[in-house]
PDB file of C-alpha atoms in Angstrom:
ATOM      1  CA  GLY A   1    -127.503  63.316 -42.801  1.00 79.00           C
ATOM      2  CA  LEU A   2    -129.651  60.509 -44.311  1.00 79.00           C
ATOM      3  CA  LEU A   3    -129.020  58.020 -41.470  1.00 83.00           C
ATOM      4  CA  TYR A   4    -128.449  60.153 -38.264  1.00 82.00           C
ATOM      5  CA  VAL A   5    -130.204  63.494 -38.795  1.00 89.00           C
ATOM      6  CA  LEU A   6    -132.816  63.657 -41.539  1.00 94.00           C
ATOM      7  CA  PRO A   7    -135.079  60.668 -40.363  1.00 96.00           C
ATOM      8  CA  TYR A   8    -135.280  61.996 -36.850  1.00 97.00           C
ATOM      9  CA  ALA A   9    -136.290  65.611 -38.130  1.00 96.00           C
ATOM     10  CA  GLU A  10    -138.790  63.897 -40.368  1.00 96.00           C
ATOM     11  CA  PHE A  11    -140.294  61.574 -37.874  1.00 97.00           C
ATOM     12  CA  GLU A  12    -139.165  63.103 -34.696  1.00 98.00           C
ATOM     13  CA  PRO A  13    -139.146  66.871 -34.935  1.00 98.00           C
ATOM     14  CA  ASP A  14    -139.646  67.301 -31.112  1.00 98.00           C
ATOM     15  CA  PHE A  15    -136.689  65.819 -30.353  1.00 99.00           C
ATOM     16  CA  ALA A  16    -134.379  67.393 -32.985  1.00 98.00           C
ATOM     17  CA  PHE A  17    -132.084  70.207 -31.848  1.00 98.00           C
ATOM     18  CA  VAL A  18    -129.330  72.341 -33.467  1.00 97.00           C
ATOM     19  CA  LEU A  19    -126.805  74.304 -32.321  1.00 98.00           C
ATOM     20  CA  GLU A  20    -126.003  77.379 -34.304  1.00 97.00           C
ATOM     21  CA  MET A  21    -122.880  79.668 -34.190  1.00 96.00           C
ATOM     22  CA  SER A  22    -122.969  82.993 -36.150  1.00 95.00           C
ATOM     23  CA  GLY A  23    -125.762  81.643 -38.392  1.00 96.00           C
ATOM     24  CA  GLU A  24    -124.010  78.399 -39.045  1.00 96.00           C
ATOM     25  CA  VAL A  25    -124.991  74.885 -37.744  1.00 96.00           C
ATOM     26  CA  VAL A  26    -122.215  73.573 -36.105  1.00 98.00           C
ATOM     27  CA  GLY A  27    -123.874  70.680 -34.076  1.00 97.00           C
ATOM     28  CA  TYR A  28    -127.297  68.736 -33.462  1.00 97.00           C
ATOM     29  CA  VAL A  29    -128.648  66.259 -30.984  1.00 98.00           C
ATOM     30  CA  VAL A  30    -131.575  64.093 -32.180  1.00 98.00           C
ATOM     31  CA  ALA A  31    -133.609  61.190 -30.361  1.00 99.00           C
ATOM     32  CA  THR A  32    -136.639  59.087 -30.628  1.00 98.00           C
ATOM     33  CA  PRO A  33    -138.548  58.150 -27.211  1.00 99.00           C
ATOM     34  CA  ASP A  34    -139.395  54.769 -28.590  1.00 98.00           C
ATOM     35  CA  THR A  35    -136.533  53.165 -30.518  1.00 98.00           C
ATOM     36  CA  ALA A  36    -138.511  50.175 -31.691  1.00 97.00           C
ATOM     37  CA  ALA A  37    -141.351  52.169 -32.999  1.00 98.00           C
ATOM     38  CA  PHE A  38    -138.960  54.466 -34.603  1.00 98.00           C
ATOM     39  CA  GLU A  39    -136.990  51.484 -36.333  1.00 97.00           C
ATOM     40  CA  ALA A  40    -140.443  50.154 -37.596  1.00 96.00           C
ATOM     41  CA  ARG A  41    -141.387  53.332 -39.113  1.00 97.00           C
ATOM     42  CA  LEU A  42    -138.237  53.727 -40.861  1.00 96.00           C
ATOM     43  CA  ALA A  43    -138.256  50.076 -42.402  1.00 95.00           C
ATOM     44  CA  GLN A  44    -141.972  50.888 -43.833  1.00 96.00           C
ATOM     45  CA  SER A  45    -141.272  54.376 -45.229  1.00 95.00           C
ATOM     46  CA  TRP A  46    -137.740  55.600 -45.014  1.00 94.00           C
ATOM     47  CA  TRP A  47    -135.384  52.692 -45.884  1.00 93.00           C
ATOM     48  CA  PRO A  48    -137.271  51.451 -48.901  1.00 93.00           C
ATOM     49  CA  VAL A  49    -136.862  55.055 -50.697  1.00 94.00           C
ATOM     50  CA  LEU A  50    -133.322  54.976 -49.909  1.00 93.00           C
ATOM     51  CA  GLN A  51    -132.679  51.405 -50.997  1.00 93.00           C
ATOM     52  CA  GLU A  52    -134.246  52.311 -54.223  1.00 92.00           C
ATOM     53  CA  ARG A  53    -132.479  55.402 -54.630  1.00 89.00           C
ATOM     54  CA  TYR A  54    -129.106  53.909 -54.016  1.00 87.00           C
ATOM     55  CA  ALA A  55    -129.722  50.439 -55.263  1.00 85.00           C
ATOM     56  CA  GLN A  56    -126.900  50.888 -58.047  1.00 82.00           C
ATOM     57  CA  ARG A  57    -124.673  53.184 -56.429  1.00 80.00           C
ATOM     58  CA  ALA A  58    -120.961  51.965 -55.844  1.00 78.00           C
ATOM     59  CA  SER A  59    -119.282  52.978 -52.833  1.00 74.00           C
ATOM     60  CA  GLU A  60    -116.108  55.452 -53.767  1.00 77.00           C
ATOM     61  CA  ALA A  61    -114.730  55.588 -50.223  1.00 69.00           C
ATOM     62  CA  PRO A  62    -114.699  53.415 -46.958  1.00 65.00           C
ATOM     63  CA  LEU A  63    -117.341  56.019 -45.523  1.00 63.00           C
ATOM     64  CA  ASP A  64    -119.600  55.474 -48.579  1.00 74.00           C
ATOM     65  CA  MET A  65    -119.069  51.547 -48.050  1.00 78.00           C
ATOM     66  CA  LYS A  66    -120.373  52.042 -44.438  1.00 79.00           C
ATOM     67  CA  VAL A  67    -123.344  54.341 -45.332  1.00 83.00           C
ATOM     68  CA  LEU A  68    -124.643  52.076 -48.074  1.00 87.00           C
ATOM     69  CA  GLY A  69    -124.290  48.997 -45.975  1.00 84.00           C
ATOM     70  CA  GLN A  70    -126.520  50.443 -43.430  1.00 85.00           C
ATOM     71  CA  ILE A  71    -129.049  51.643 -45.984  1.00 89.00           C
ATOM     72  CA  ARG A  72    -129.011  48.418 -47.709  1.00 90.00           C
ATOM     73  CA  ALA A  73    -129.129  46.272 -44.662  1.00 88.00           C
ATOM     74  CA  PRO A  74    -130.357  48.577 -41.872  1.00 92.00           C
ATOM     75  CA  GLY A  75    -130.033  46.983 -38.387  1.00 90.00           C
ATOM     76  CA  ASN A  76    -132.144  47.245 -35.216  1.00 93.00           C
ATOM     77  CA  ALA A  77    -131.539  47.770 -31.735  1.00 94.00           C
ATOM     78  CA  SER A  78    -131.417  44.628 -29.385  1.00 93.00           C
ATOM     79  CA  GLU A  79    -134.141  44.103 -27.171  1.00 94.00           C
ATOM     80  CA  GLU A  80    -131.442  44.149 -24.562  1.00 93.00           C
ATOM     81  CA  LEU A  81    -131.239  47.781 -24.964  1.00 95.00           C
ATOM     82  CA  THR A  82    -134.876  48.901 -25.783  1.00 96.00           C
ATOM     83  CA  GLY A  83    -136.387  47.060 -23.061  1.00 96.00           C
ATOM     84  CA  ARG A  84    -134.691  49.083 -20.332  1.00 97.00           C
ATOM     85  CA  TRP A  85    -133.837  52.118 -22.311  1.00 98.00           C
ATOM     86  CA  PRO A  86    -136.325  52.634 -24.943  1.00 98.00           C
ATOM     87  CA  ALA A  87    -135.030  55.927 -26.227  1.00 99.00           C
ATOM     88  CA  HIS A  88    -131.882  56.923 -28.186  1.00 98.00           C
ATOM     89  CA  LEU A  89    -130.050  59.525 -28.960  1.00 98.00           C
ATOM     90  CA  HIS A  90    -127.141  60.725 -31.487  1.00 97.00           C
ATOM     91  CA  ILE A  91    -125.161  64.126 -31.023  1.00 97.00           C
ATOM     92  CA  ASN A  92    -122.486  65.523 -33.435  1.00 95.00           C
ATOM     93  CA  LEU A  93    -120.537  68.632 -33.040  1.00 96.00           C
ATOM     94  CA  LEU A  94    -118.145  70.127 -35.428  1.00 97.00           C
ATOM     95  CA  PRO A  95    -114.556  71.004 -33.883  1.00 96.00           C
ATOM     96  CA  VAL A  96    -115.556  74.794 -33.250  1.00 96.00           C
ATOM     97  CA  ALA A  97    -118.468  73.671 -30.841  1.00 96.00           C
ATOM     98  CA  GLN A  98    -116.499  70.841 -29.289  1.00 93.00           C
ATOM     99  CA  GLN A  99    -115.385  73.051 -26.143  1.00 88.00           C
ATOM    100  CA  GLY A 100    -117.432  75.469 -24.113  1.00 92.00           C
ATOM    101  CA  GLY A 101    -119.829  72.948 -22.736  1.00 96.00           C
ATOM    102  CA  TRP A 102    -122.194  72.921 -26.019  1.00 97.00           C
ATOM    103  CA  GLY A 103    -122.302  69.075 -26.050  1.00 96.00           C
ATOM    104  CA  ARG A 104    -123.687  69.100 -22.243  1.00 97.00           C
ATOM    105  CA  ARG A 105    -126.172  71.782 -22.962  1.00 98.00           C
ATOM    106  CA  LEU A 106    -127.354  69.903 -25.922  1.00 98.00           C
ATOM    107  CA  VAL A 107    -127.466  66.407 -24.213  1.00 98.00           C
ATOM    108  CA  THR A 108    -129.124  68.203 -21.245  1.00 98.00           C
ATOM    109  CA  ARG A 109    -131.759  69.799 -23.377  1.00 98.00           C
ATOM    110  CA  GLN A 110    -132.407  66.351 -25.178  1.00 98.00           C
ATOM    111  CA  LEU A 111    -132.708  64.460 -21.848  1.00 98.00           C
ATOM    112  CA  ALA A 112    -135.066  67.140 -20.422  1.00 98.00           C
ATOM    113  CA  ALA A 113    -137.251  66.478 -23.682  1.00 98.00           C
ATOM    114  CA  LEU A 114    -137.212  62.778 -23.330  1.00 99.00           C
ATOM    115  CA  ARG A 115    -138.179  63.216 -19.528  1.00 98.00           C
ATOM    116  CA  ASP A 116    -140.976  65.490 -20.326  1.00 98.00           C
ATOM    117  CA  ALA A 117    -142.363  62.744 -22.798  1.00 98.00           C
ATOM    118  CA  GLY A 118    -142.141  60.033 -20.102  1.00 98.00           C
ATOM    119  CA  VAL A 119    -139.449  58.184 -21.349  1.00 98.00           C
ATOM    120  CA  PRO A 120    -138.011  55.874 -18.593  1.00 97.00           C
ATOM    121  CA  GLY A 121    -134.540  55.594 -20.039  1.00 98.00           C
ATOM    122  CA  VAL A 122    -132.175  56.524 -22.897  1.00 99.00           C
ATOM    123  CA  HIS A 123    -129.304  54.740 -24.639  1.00 98.00           C
ATOM    124  CA  LEU A 124    -126.499  55.767 -27.036  1.00 98.00           C
ATOM    125  CA  GLY A 125    -123.785  54.093 -29.222  1.00 97.00           C
ATOM    126  CA  VAL A 126    -120.053  55.158 -29.151  1.00 97.00           C
ATOM    127  CA  SER A 127    -118.015  54.114 -31.981  1.00 94.00           C
ATOM    128  CA  LEU A 128    -115.088  52.140 -30.906  1.00 96.00           C
ATOM    129  CA  GLN A 129    -112.794  54.492 -32.341  1.00 94.00           C
ATOM    130  CA  ASN A 130    -114.195  57.425 -30.289  1.00 94.00           C
ATOM    131  CA  GLU A 131    -114.006  55.770 -26.849  1.00 96.00           C
ATOM    132  CA  GLY A 132    -112.653  58.448 -25.190  1.00 95.00           C
ATOM    133  CA  VAL A 133    -116.084  60.302 -25.358  1.00 96.00           C
ATOM    134  CA  CYS A 134    -117.334  57.822 -22.657  1.00 98.00           C
ATOM    135  CA  ALA A 135    -115.828  60.142 -20.042  1.00 97.00           C
ATOM    136  CA  PHE A 136    -118.066  62.694 -21.072  1.00 96.00           C
ATOM    137  CA  TYR A 137    -121.094  60.820 -21.118  1.00 98.00           C
ATOM    138  CA  GLU A 138    -120.547  59.298 -17.729  1.00 98.00           C
ATOM    139  CA  LYS A 139    -120.120  62.737 -16.249  1.00 97.00           C
ATOM    140  CA  MET A 140    -123.593  63.259 -17.719  1.00 97.00           C
ATOM    141  CA  GLY A 141    -124.853  60.043 -15.962  1.00 97.00           C
ATOM    142  CA  PHE A 142    -124.564  57.427 -18.428  1.00 99.00           C
ATOM    143  CA  ARG A 143    -123.338  53.919 -17.709  1.00 98.00           C
ATOM    144  CA  HIS A 144    -121.680  51.176 -19.526  1.00 98.00           C
ATOM    145  CA  ILE A 145    -124.275  48.457 -20.786  1.00 97.00           C
ATOM    146  CA  PHE A 146    -122.145  46.382 -23.398  1.00 96.00           C
ATOM    147  CA  ARG A 147    -119.434  46.663 -25.930  1.00 96.00           C
ATOM    148  CA  ARG A 148    -120.038  44.819 -29.452  1.00 92.00           C
ATOM    149  CA  ASN A 149    -119.766  46.691 -32.492  1.00 89.00           C
ATOM    150  CA  ALA A 150    -120.015  49.861 -30.558  1.00 94.00           C
ATOM    151  CA  ILE A 151    -119.791  50.886 -26.953  1.00 98.00           C
ATOM    152  CA  TYR A 152    -123.418  51.235 -25.602  1.00 98.00           C
ATOM    153  CA  MET A 153    -124.276  53.551 -22.916  1.00 98.00           C
ATOM    154  CA  GLY A 154    -127.660  54.051 -20.900  1.00 98.00           C
ATOM    155  CA  GLN A 155    -129.215  56.487 -18.582  1.00 97.00           C
ATOM    156  CA  VAL A 156    -132.376  55.965 -16.503  1.00 91.00           C
TER     157      VAL A 156
END
């Protein structure tokens, strides 16, 4: 939550949507219309707080190591992405919500919010271990941009 949920809820609440089933949150989609400005804001007021809080924290599992690494040395999206696709989004669904079109509905809602804000393009990253989900994004109109530490896709 510290990387892919809370900063969006804090700084971009108009682009943070949750999916509830039986009163439980089972998914979310978050975005920012301006990745570069969002990253600058995180660098100024989000990362320093987390870096201080977790300065002495040792990783106990591989996922801890990854999250702590991102907190201690956060990266920025390349200008190659933000030039044409200035917005970005993240989506996550629990297994119970991964069928029935819920992902499509969340992404559609988010894309509408970004369009309403005048955003000309949006990108997202797909983990190399989750490449199969690219077909879902292709059906949603996203196209491959490049593949590096992740698979980057965009839609204009």
